[in-house]
Coordinates of C-alpha atoms in Angstrom, one line a residue:
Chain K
X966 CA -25.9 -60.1 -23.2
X967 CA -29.2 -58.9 -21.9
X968 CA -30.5 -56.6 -19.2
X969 CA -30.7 -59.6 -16.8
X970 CA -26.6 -60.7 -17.6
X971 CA -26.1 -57.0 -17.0
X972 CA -27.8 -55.6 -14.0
X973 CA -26.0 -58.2 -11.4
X974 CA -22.9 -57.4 -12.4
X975 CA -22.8 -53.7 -12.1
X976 CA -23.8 -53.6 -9.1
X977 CA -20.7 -54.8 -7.6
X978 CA -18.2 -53.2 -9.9
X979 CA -19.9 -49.9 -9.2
X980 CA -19.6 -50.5 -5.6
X981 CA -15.7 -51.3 -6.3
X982 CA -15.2 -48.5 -8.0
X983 CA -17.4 -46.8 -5.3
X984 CA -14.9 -48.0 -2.7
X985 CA -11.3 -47.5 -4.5
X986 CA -12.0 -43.8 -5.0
X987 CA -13.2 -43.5 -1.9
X988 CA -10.4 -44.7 0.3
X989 CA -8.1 -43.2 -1.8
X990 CA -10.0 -39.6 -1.8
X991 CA -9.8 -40.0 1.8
X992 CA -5.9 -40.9 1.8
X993 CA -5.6 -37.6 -0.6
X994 CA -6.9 -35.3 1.2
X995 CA -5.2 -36.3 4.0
X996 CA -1.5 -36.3 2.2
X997 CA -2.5 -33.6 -0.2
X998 CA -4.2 -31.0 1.8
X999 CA -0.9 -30.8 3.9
X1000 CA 1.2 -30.9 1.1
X1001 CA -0.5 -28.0 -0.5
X1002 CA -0.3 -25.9 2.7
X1003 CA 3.4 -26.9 2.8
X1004 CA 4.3 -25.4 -1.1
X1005 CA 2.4 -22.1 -0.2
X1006 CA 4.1 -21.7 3.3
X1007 CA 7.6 -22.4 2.6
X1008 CA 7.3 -20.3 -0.5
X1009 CA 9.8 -17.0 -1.1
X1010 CA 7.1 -14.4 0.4
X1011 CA 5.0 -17.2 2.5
X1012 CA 4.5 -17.7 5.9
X1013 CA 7.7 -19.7 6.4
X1014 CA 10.0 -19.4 3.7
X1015 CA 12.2 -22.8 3.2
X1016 CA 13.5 -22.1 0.0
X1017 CA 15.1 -25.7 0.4
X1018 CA 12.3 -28.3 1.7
X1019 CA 10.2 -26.2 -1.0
X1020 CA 12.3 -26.9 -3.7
X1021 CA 12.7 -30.5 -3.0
X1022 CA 8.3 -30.6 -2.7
X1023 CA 8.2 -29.1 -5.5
X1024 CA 10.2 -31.3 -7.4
X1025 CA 8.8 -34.4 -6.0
X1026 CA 5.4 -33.0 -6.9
X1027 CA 6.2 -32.1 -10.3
X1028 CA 7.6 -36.0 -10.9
X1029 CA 4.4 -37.0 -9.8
X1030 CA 2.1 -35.2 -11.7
X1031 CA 4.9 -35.8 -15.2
X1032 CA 3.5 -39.5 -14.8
X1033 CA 0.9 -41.0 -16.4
X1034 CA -1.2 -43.1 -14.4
X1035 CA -0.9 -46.2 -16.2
X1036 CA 2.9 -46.1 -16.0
X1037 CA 2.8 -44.8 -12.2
X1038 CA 0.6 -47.5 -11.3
X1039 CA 3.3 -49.8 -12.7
X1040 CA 6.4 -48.5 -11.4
X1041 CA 5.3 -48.2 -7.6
X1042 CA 3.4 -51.7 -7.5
X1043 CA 7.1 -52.7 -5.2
X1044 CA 5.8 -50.0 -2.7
X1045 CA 2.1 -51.1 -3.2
X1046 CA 3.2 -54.7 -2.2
X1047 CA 5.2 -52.9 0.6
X1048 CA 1.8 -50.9 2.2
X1049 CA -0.9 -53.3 1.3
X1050 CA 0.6 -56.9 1.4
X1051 CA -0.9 -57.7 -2.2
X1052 CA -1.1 -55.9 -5.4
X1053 CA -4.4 -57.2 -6.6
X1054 CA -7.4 -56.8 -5.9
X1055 CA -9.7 -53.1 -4.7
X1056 CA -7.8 -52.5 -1.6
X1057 CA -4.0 -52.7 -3.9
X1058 CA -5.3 -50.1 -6.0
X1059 CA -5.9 -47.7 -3.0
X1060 CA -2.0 -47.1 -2.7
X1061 CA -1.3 -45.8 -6.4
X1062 CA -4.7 -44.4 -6.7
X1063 CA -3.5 -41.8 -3.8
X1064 CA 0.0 -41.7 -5.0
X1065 CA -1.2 -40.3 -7.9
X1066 CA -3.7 -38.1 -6.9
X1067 CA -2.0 -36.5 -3.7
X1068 CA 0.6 -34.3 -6.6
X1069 CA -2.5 -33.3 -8.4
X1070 CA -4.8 -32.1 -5.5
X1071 CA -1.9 -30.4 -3.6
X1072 CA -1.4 -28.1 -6.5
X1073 CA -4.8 -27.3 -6.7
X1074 CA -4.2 -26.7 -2.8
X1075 CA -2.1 -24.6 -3.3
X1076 CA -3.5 -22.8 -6.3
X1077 CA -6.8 -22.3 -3.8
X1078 CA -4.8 -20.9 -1.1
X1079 CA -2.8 -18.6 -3.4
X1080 CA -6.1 -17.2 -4.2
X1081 CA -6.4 -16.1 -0.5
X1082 CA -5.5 -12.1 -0.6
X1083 CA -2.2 -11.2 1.4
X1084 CA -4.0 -8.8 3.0
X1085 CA -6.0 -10.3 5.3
X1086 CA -3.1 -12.8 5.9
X1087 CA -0.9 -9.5 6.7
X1088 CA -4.3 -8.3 8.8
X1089 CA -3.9 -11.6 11.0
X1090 CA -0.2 -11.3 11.2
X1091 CA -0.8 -7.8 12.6
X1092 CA -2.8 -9.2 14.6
X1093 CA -0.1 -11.1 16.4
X1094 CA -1.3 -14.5 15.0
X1095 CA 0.9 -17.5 14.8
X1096 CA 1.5 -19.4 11.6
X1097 CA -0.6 -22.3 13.0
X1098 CA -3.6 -19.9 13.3
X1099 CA -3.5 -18.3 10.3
X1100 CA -3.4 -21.6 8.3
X1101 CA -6.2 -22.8 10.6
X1102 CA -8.5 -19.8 10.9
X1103 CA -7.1 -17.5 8.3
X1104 CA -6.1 -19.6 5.1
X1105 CA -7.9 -22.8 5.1
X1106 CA -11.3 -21.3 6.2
X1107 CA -11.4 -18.7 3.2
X1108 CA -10.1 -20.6 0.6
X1109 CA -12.7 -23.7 1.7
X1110 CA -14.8 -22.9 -1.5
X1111 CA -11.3 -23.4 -3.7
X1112 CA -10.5 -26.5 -1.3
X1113 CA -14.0 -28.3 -2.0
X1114 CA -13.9 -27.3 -5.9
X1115 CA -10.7 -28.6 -6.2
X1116 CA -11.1 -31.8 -4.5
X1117 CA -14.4 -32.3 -6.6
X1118 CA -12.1 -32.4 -9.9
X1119 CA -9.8 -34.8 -7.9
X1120 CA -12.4 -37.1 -7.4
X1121 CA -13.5 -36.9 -11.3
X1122 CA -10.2 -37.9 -11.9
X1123 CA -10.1 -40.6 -9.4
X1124 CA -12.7 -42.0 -10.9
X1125 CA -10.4 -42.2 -14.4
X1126 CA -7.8 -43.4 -12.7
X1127 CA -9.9 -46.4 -11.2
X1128 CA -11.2 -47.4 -14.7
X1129 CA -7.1 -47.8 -15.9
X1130 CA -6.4 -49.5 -12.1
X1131 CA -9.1 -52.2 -13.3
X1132 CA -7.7 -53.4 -16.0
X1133 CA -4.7 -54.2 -14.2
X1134 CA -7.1 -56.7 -11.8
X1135 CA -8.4 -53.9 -9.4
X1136 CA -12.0 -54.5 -10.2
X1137 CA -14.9 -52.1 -10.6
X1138 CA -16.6 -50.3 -14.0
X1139 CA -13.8 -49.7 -15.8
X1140 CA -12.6 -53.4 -15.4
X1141 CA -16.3 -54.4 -16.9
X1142 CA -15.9 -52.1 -19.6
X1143 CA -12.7 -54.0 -20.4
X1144 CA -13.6 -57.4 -20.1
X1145 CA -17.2 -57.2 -21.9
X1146 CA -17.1 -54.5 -24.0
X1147 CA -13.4 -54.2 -25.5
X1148 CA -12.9 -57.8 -25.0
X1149 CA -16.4 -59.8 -25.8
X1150 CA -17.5 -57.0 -28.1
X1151 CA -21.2 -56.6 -25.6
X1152 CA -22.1 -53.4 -27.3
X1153 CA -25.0 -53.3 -24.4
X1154 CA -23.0 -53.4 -21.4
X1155 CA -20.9 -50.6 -22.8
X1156 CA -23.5 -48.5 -23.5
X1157 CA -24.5 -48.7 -20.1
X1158 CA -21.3 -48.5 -18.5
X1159 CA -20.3 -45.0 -20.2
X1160 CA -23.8 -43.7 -19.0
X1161 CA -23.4 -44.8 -15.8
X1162 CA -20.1 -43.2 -15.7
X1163 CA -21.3 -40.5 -17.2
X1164 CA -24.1 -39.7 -14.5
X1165 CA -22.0 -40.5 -11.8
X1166 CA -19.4 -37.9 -13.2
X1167 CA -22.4 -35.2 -13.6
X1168 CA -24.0 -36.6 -10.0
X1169 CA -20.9 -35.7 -8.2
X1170 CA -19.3 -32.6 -10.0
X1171 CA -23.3 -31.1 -9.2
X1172 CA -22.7 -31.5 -5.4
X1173 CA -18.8 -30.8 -5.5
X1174 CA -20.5 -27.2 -7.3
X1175 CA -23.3 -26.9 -5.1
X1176 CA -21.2 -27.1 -1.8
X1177 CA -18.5 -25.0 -3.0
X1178 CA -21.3 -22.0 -3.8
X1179 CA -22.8 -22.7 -0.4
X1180 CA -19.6 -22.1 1.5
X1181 CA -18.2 -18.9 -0.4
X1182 CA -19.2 -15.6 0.8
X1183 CA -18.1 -13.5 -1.9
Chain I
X1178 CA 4.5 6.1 22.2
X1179 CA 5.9 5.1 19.2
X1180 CA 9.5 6.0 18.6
X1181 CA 11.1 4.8 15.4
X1182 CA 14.9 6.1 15.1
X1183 CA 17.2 5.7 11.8
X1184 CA 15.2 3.1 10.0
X1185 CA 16.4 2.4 6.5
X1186 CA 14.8 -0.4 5.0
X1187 CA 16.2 -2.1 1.5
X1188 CA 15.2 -4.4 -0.9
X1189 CA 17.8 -5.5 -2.9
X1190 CA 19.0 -2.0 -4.5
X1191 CA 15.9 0.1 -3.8
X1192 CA 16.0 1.8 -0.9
X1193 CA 12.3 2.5 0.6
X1194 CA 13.4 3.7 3.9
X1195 CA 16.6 6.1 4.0
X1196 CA 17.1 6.9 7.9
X1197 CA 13.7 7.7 9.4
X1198 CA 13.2 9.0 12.9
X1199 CA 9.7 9.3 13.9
X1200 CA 8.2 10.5 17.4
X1201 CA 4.6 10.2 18.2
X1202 CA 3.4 11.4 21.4
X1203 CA 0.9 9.5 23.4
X1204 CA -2.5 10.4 22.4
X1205 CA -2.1 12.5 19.1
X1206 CA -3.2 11.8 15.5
X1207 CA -0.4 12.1 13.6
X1208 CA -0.5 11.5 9.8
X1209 CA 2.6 10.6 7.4
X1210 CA 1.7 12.4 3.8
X1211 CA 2.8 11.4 0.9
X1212 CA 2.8 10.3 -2.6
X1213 CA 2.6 6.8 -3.8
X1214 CA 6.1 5.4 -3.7
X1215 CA 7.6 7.7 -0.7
X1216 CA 7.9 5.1 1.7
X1217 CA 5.1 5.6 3.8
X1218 CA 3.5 2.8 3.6
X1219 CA 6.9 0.6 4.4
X1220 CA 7.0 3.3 7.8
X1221 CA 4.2 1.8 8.7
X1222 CA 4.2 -1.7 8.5
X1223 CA 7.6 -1.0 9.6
X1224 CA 6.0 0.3 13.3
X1225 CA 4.1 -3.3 13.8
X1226 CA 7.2 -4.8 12.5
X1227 CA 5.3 -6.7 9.4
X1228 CA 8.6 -5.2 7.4
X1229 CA 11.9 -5.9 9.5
X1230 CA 13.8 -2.8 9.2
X1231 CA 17.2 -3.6 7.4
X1232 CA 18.7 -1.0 10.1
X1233 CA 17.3 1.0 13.2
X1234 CA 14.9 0.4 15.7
X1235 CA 11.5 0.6 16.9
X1236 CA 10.0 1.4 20.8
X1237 CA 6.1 0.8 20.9
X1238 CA 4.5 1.7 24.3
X1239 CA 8.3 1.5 26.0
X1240 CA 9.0 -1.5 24.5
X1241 CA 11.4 -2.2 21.9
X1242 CA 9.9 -4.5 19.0
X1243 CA 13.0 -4.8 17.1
X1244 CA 14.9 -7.2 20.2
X1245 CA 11.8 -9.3 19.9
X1246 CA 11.5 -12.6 19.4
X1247 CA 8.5 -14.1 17.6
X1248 CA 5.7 -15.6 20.5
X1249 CA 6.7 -11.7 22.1
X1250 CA 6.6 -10.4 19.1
X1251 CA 3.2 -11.7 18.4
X1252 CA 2.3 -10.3 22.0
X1253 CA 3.1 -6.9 21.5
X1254 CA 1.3 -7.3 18.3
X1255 CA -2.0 -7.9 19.7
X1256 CA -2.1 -4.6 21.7
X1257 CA -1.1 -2.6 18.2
X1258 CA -4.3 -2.0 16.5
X1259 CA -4.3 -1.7 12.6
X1260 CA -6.8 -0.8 9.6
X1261 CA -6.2 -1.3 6.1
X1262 CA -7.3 0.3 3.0
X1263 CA -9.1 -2.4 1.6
X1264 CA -10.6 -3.6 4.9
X1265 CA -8.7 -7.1 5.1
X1266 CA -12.0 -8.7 6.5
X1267 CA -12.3 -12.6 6.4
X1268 CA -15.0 -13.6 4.4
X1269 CA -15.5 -16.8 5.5
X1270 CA -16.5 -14.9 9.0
X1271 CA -19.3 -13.0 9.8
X1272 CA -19.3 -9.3 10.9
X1273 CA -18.8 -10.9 14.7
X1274 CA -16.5 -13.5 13.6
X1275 CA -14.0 -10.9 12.5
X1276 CA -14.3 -8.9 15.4
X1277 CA -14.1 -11.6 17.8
X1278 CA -11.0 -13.1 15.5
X1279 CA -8.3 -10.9 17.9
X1280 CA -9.6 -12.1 20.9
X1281 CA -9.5 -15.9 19.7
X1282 CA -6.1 -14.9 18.6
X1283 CA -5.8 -13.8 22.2
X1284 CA -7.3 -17.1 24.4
X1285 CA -9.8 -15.2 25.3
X1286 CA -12.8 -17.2 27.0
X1287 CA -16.4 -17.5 24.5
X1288 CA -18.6 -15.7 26.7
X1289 CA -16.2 -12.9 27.4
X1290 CA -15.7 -13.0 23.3
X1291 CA -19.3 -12.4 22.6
X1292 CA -19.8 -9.8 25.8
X1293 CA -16.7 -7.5 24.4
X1294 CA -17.5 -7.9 20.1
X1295 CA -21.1 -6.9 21.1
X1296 CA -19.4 -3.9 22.9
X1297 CA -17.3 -3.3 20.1
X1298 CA -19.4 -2.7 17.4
X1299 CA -21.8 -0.2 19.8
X1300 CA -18.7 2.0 20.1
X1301 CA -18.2 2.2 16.1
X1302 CA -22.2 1.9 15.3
X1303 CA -22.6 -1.7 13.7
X1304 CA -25.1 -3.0 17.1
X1305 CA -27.2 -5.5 15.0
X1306 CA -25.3 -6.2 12.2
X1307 CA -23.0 -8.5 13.9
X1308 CA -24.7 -11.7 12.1
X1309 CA -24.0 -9.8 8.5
X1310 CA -21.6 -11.3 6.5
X1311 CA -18.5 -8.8 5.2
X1312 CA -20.2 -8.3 1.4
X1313 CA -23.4 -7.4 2.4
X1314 CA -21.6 -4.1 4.3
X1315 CA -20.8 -0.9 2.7
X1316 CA -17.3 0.5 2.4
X1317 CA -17.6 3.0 5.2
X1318 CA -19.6 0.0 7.2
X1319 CA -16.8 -2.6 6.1
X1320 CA -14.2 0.1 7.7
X1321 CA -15.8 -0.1 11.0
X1322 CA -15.6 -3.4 11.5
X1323 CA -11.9 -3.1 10.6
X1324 CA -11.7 -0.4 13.3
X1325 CA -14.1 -2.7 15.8
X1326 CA -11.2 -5.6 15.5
X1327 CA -8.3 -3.4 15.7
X1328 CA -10.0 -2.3 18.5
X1329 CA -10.3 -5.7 20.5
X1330 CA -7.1 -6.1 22.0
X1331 CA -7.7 -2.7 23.7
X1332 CA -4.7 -1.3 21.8
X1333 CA -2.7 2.0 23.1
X1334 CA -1.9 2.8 19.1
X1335 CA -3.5 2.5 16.0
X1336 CA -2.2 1.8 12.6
X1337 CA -4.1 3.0 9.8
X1338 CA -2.7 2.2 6.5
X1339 CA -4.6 4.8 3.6
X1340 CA -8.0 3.6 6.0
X1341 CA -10.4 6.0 3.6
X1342 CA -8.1 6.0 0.4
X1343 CA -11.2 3.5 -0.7
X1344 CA -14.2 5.6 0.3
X1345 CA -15.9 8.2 -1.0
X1346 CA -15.9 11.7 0.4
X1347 CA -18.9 11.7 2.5
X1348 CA -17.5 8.0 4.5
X1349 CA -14.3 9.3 4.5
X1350 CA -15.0 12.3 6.4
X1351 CA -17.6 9.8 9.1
X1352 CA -15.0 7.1 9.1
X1353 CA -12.2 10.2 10.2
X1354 CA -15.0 11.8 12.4
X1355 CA -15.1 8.2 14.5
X1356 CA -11.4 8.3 14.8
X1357 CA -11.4 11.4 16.2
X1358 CA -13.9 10.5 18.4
X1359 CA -11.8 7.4 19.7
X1360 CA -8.6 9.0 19.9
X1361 CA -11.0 11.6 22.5
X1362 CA -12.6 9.1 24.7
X1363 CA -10.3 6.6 24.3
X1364 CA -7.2 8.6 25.0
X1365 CA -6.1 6.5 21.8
X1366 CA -2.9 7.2 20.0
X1367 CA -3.4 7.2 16.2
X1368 CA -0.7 6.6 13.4
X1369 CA -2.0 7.5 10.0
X1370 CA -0.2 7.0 6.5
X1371 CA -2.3 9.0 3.8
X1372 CA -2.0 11.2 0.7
X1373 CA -4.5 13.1 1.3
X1374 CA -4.0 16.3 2.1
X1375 CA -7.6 16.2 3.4
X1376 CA -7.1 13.8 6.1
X1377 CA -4.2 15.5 7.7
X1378 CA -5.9 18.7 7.6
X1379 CA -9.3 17.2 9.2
X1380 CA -7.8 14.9 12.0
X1381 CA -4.5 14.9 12.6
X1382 CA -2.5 16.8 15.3
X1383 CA 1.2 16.4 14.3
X1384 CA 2.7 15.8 10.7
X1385 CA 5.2 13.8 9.0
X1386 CA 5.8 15.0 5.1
X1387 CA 7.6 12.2 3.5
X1388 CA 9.5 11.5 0.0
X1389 CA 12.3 9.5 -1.6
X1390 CA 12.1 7.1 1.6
X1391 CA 12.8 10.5 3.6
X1392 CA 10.9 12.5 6.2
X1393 CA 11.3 16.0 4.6
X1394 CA 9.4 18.1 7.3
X1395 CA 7.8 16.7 10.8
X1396 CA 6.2 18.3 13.7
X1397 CA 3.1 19.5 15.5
X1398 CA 0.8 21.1 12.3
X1399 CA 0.1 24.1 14.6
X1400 CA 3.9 24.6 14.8
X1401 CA 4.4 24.2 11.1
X1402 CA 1.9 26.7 10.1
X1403 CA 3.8 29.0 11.8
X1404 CA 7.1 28.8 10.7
X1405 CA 7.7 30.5 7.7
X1406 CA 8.1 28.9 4.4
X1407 CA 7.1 25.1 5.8
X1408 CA 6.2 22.7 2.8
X1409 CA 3.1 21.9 5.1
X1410 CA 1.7 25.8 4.6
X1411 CA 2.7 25.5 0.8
X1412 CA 0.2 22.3 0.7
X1413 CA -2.6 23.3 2.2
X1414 CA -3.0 26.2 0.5
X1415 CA -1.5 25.5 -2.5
X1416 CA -0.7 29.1 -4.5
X1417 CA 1.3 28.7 -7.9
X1418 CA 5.0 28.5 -6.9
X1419 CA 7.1 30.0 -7.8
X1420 CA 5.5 33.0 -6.3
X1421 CA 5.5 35.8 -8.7
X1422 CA 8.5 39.3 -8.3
X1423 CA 7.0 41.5 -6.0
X1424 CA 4.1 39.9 -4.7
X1425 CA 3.8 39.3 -0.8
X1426 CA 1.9 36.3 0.7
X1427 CA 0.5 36.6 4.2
X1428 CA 0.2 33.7 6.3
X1429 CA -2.8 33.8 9.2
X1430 CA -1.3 31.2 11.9
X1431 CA -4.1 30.7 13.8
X1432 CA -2.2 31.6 17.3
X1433 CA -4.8 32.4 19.8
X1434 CA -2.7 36.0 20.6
X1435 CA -2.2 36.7 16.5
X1436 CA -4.6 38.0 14.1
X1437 CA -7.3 35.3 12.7
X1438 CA -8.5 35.5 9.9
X1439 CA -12.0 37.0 10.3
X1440 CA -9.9 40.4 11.7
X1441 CA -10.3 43.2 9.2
X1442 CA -6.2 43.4 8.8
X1443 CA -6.2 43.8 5.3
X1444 CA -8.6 46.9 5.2
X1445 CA -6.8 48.2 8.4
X1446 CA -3.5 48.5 6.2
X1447 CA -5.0 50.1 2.8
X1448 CA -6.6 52.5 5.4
X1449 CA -3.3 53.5 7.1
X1450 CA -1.1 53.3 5.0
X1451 CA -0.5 54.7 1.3
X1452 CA -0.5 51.9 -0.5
X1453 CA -2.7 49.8 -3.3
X1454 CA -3.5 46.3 -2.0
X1455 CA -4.5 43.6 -4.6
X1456 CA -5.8 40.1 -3.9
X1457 CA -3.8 37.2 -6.3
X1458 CA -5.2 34.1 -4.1
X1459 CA -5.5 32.8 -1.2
X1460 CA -7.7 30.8 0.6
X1461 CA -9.0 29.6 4.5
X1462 CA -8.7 26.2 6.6
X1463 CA -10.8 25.1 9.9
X1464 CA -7.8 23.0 11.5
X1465 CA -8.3 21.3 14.9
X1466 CA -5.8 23.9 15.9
X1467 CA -8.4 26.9 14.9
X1468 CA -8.8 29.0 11.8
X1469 CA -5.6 29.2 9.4
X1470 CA -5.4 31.3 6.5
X1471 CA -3.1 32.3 3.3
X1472 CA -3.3 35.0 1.1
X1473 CA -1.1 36.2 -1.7
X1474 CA -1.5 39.7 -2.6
X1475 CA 0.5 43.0 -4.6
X1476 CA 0.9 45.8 -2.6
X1477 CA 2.6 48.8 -4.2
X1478 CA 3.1 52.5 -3.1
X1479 CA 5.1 54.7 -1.3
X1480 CA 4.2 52.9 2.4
X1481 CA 5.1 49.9 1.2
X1482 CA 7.8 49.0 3.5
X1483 CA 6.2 50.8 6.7
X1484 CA 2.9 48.6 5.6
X1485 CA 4.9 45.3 5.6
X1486 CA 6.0 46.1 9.0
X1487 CA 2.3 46.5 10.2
X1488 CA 1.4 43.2 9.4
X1489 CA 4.7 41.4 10.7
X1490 CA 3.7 43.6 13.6
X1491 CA 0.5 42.3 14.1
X1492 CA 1.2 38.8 13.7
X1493 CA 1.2 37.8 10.2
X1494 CA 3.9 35.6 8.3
X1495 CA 4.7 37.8 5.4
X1496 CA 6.8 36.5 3.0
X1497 CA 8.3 38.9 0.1
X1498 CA 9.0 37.3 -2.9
X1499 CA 12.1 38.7 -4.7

């Protein structure tokens, strides 16, 4: 293959890619920023102690995060047909994408929040602050550096996740890398691929650093 | 103002709290000295209610937190100030944003926020500083925003948990000076925990010596000094106990209608008296309750007894030791 065979097609498969961790960083966040909050509240000595509905997250989480992606992506495509309607194509992939990141980024939720000291949580509950606020202006805002960090690893492994989703017809670089270079032996296109993937990796971990230093105060 | 009667507070075998009663009047400082481990620390948090007491109760300001629920609860909390050792500051905020944190905690309106935090850090000298963020302050400076936000919900009583256990000796005694100068102009009652003897000795009005979960001696620290053989005399002026046979230690009370210590009572009695007077130890306080003064001394001779009589005469604690 030459440059000219090359360049049109990574275009769109970076934009797929572009667009399946996307969506399903948004769906994370959303599912595993909760969930984090969740496993450090209901904890023994947290805000609300549930020692049952904690448990039960926990395990669920752990079960989760004992999968590997490949096989996850396998077992739930039932549920996948069940959310999305189809289980191919960049949209499919959204669904075990965020199933299999929410696990990951809620412990690193809850890792972040942990690192929040209990004294300042004890300060606001002296205070006479609800739980609400103290998750909201006690919790969440200092451990925002931990939050953004965290989610900037989630993201790199998104993006590792997406290149296994396209081989099973979801599209984007890893799918290319597949089809050309494992399959049609195009030394070229490979070579470009991991580059690509490679800059995008350092591109975004750069910001995800750079954001996280701007917001902590330490 | 704070009335805390027969708490015991457990965890799991270890008792922390074994039957505390605790009475501090409306606009005193009173400290609770003690080690590390006596409980103190677990008194306090148990005032504010942070620790539920396994057993007894606690009246704040007439009200009783311990038949609280936890919206009322949380009310009550907000007029209870508190400091911490290590400052607790957020931060994510800035020197204002902590300050004004109690008052968002509290509904209050933005404009009113930013009128009463500017306020706030005049009274504890941080005007200017309020767009400083938390790690850019000193200890002693970090302190007084503590004290500014504790301050916000116009509290009748303040918590302060070891406050200047982190500070060095010079911010400790500015950071106890500005307590003392709210407790005066605000008419604010202050709970301390400490185990410094310093503290107690620079601020505080009334005294609670605790250990083993118990409060072993309690009371005003002008009334203490004056009863004979109180574990508070015995740690401010620390003499090497047991006191050795024969030796006599005279304790100067500070009561305005007694001897103080700049009176010549010493010289008076080696002057009437036939007896030899010699100095073992002994040293002097400035309390807020005046001058106080210990002094352990040998005195031998044939007036020995009339000469003891003399100085419980005039005033003085004099303790024989056997």
């Amino acid at each position: 293959m030459t440059w000219e065979e090359i360049l049109p097609l990574l275009g769109p498969a970076t934009l797929e890619t572009a667009q399946m961790v996307g969506w399903s960083t948004l769906f994370t966040l959303l599912f595993g920023l909760p969930l984090g909050v969740a496993l450090v509240a209901f904890d023994r000595d947290g805000l609300r102690p549930l020692p049952g509905p904690r448990a039960v997250l926990g395990f669920v989480v752990n079960i989760g995060r004992s999968l590997p992606f490949i096989v996850l992506m396998i077992a739930i495509i039932p549920f996948t047909r069940l959310v999305v309607g189809t289980t191919i194509g960049t949209a499919a992939f959204v669904v075990p994408l965020t199933v299999g990141a929410v696990p990951f980024y809620a412990r690193l939720v809850e890792t972040a929040l942990r690192e929040v000291g209990t004294d300042v949580v004890q300060a606001a509950q002296a205070m006479g602050a609800s739980r609400t606020t103290i998750v909201r202006k006690v919790l969440l805002p200092e451990a925002l550096p931990g939050l953004v960090a965290g989610l900037t690893v989630t993201v790199v492994a998104l993006i590792g996740y997406s290149a296994m989703a396209g081989t099973l017809g979801g599209g984007g670089l890893g799918d290319l890398a597949v089809r050309y270079g494992y399959q049609r032996f195009e030394t070229l296109l490979m070579i470009v691929t991991v580059v690509l993937l490679i800059v995008i990796v350092q591109l975004l971990q750069s910001l995800g650093d750079l954001i996280a230093r701007r917001l902590s105060h330490k | 103002m704070i009335q805390a009667s027969g708490l015991r507070k457990q965890y799991g075998t270890t008792v922390a709290l074994d039957g505390v009663d605790l009475h501090v009047r409306e606009g005193e400082i009173y400290g609770v000295l003690g080690q590390s481990g006596a409980g103190k620390s677990t008194l306090l948090r148990c005032v504010n209610l942070l620790e539920r007491p396994t057993a007894g109760t606690v009246t704040v300001a007439g009200q009783d937190l311990t038949a609280l629920g936890s919206a009322e609860l949380n009310r009550a909390r907000q007029r209870i100030g508190m400091i911490h050792q290590h400052f607790a500051l957020l931060s994510s905020r800035t020197v204002a944003g902590n300050v004004a944190f109690p008052l968002e905690v509290m509904g209050v309106p933005k404009a009113e926020r930013e009128r009463r935090v500017a306020e706030l850090l005049e009274l504890v000298g941080l005007d200017g500083r309020g767009k400083d963020r938390p790690h850019q302050l000193s200890g002693g400076q970090k302190q007084r925003v503590g004290i500014a936000r504790a301050l916000a919900g116009e509290p009748a009583v303040l918590l302060s948990d070891e406050a200047t256990s982190a500070l060095d000796p010079a911010t400790t005694q500015s950071i106890l000076a500005l307590l003392k100068r709210l407790n005066a102009e605000l008419g604010l009652t202050i709970l301390l925990i400490t185990h410094e003897m310093n503290v107690v000795k620079s601020v505080c009005d009334s005294v609670a010596i605790m250990a083993n979960g118990r409060i072993e001696e309690s009371g005003a620290i002008a009334d203490l000094i004056r009863t004979p053989g109180s574990r508070l005399t015995r740690e401010i002026f620390p003499l090497p106990e047991p006191a050795p046979a024969g030796s006599v230690t005279l304790t100067f009370t500070g009561d305005p209608r007694q001897p103080v210590v700049s009176e010549p009572v010493v010289s008076e009695v080696v002057r009437k008296f036939d007896v030899d007077l010699s100095i073992l130890g002994g040293s002097i306080e400035e309390l807020p309750a005046g001058p106080v003064g210990r002094l352990r001394v040998t005195l031998d001779g044939a007036d020995r007894p009339a000469a003891l009589a003399y100085l419980r005469d005039s005033g003085l604690i004099v303790e024989e030791a056997a």
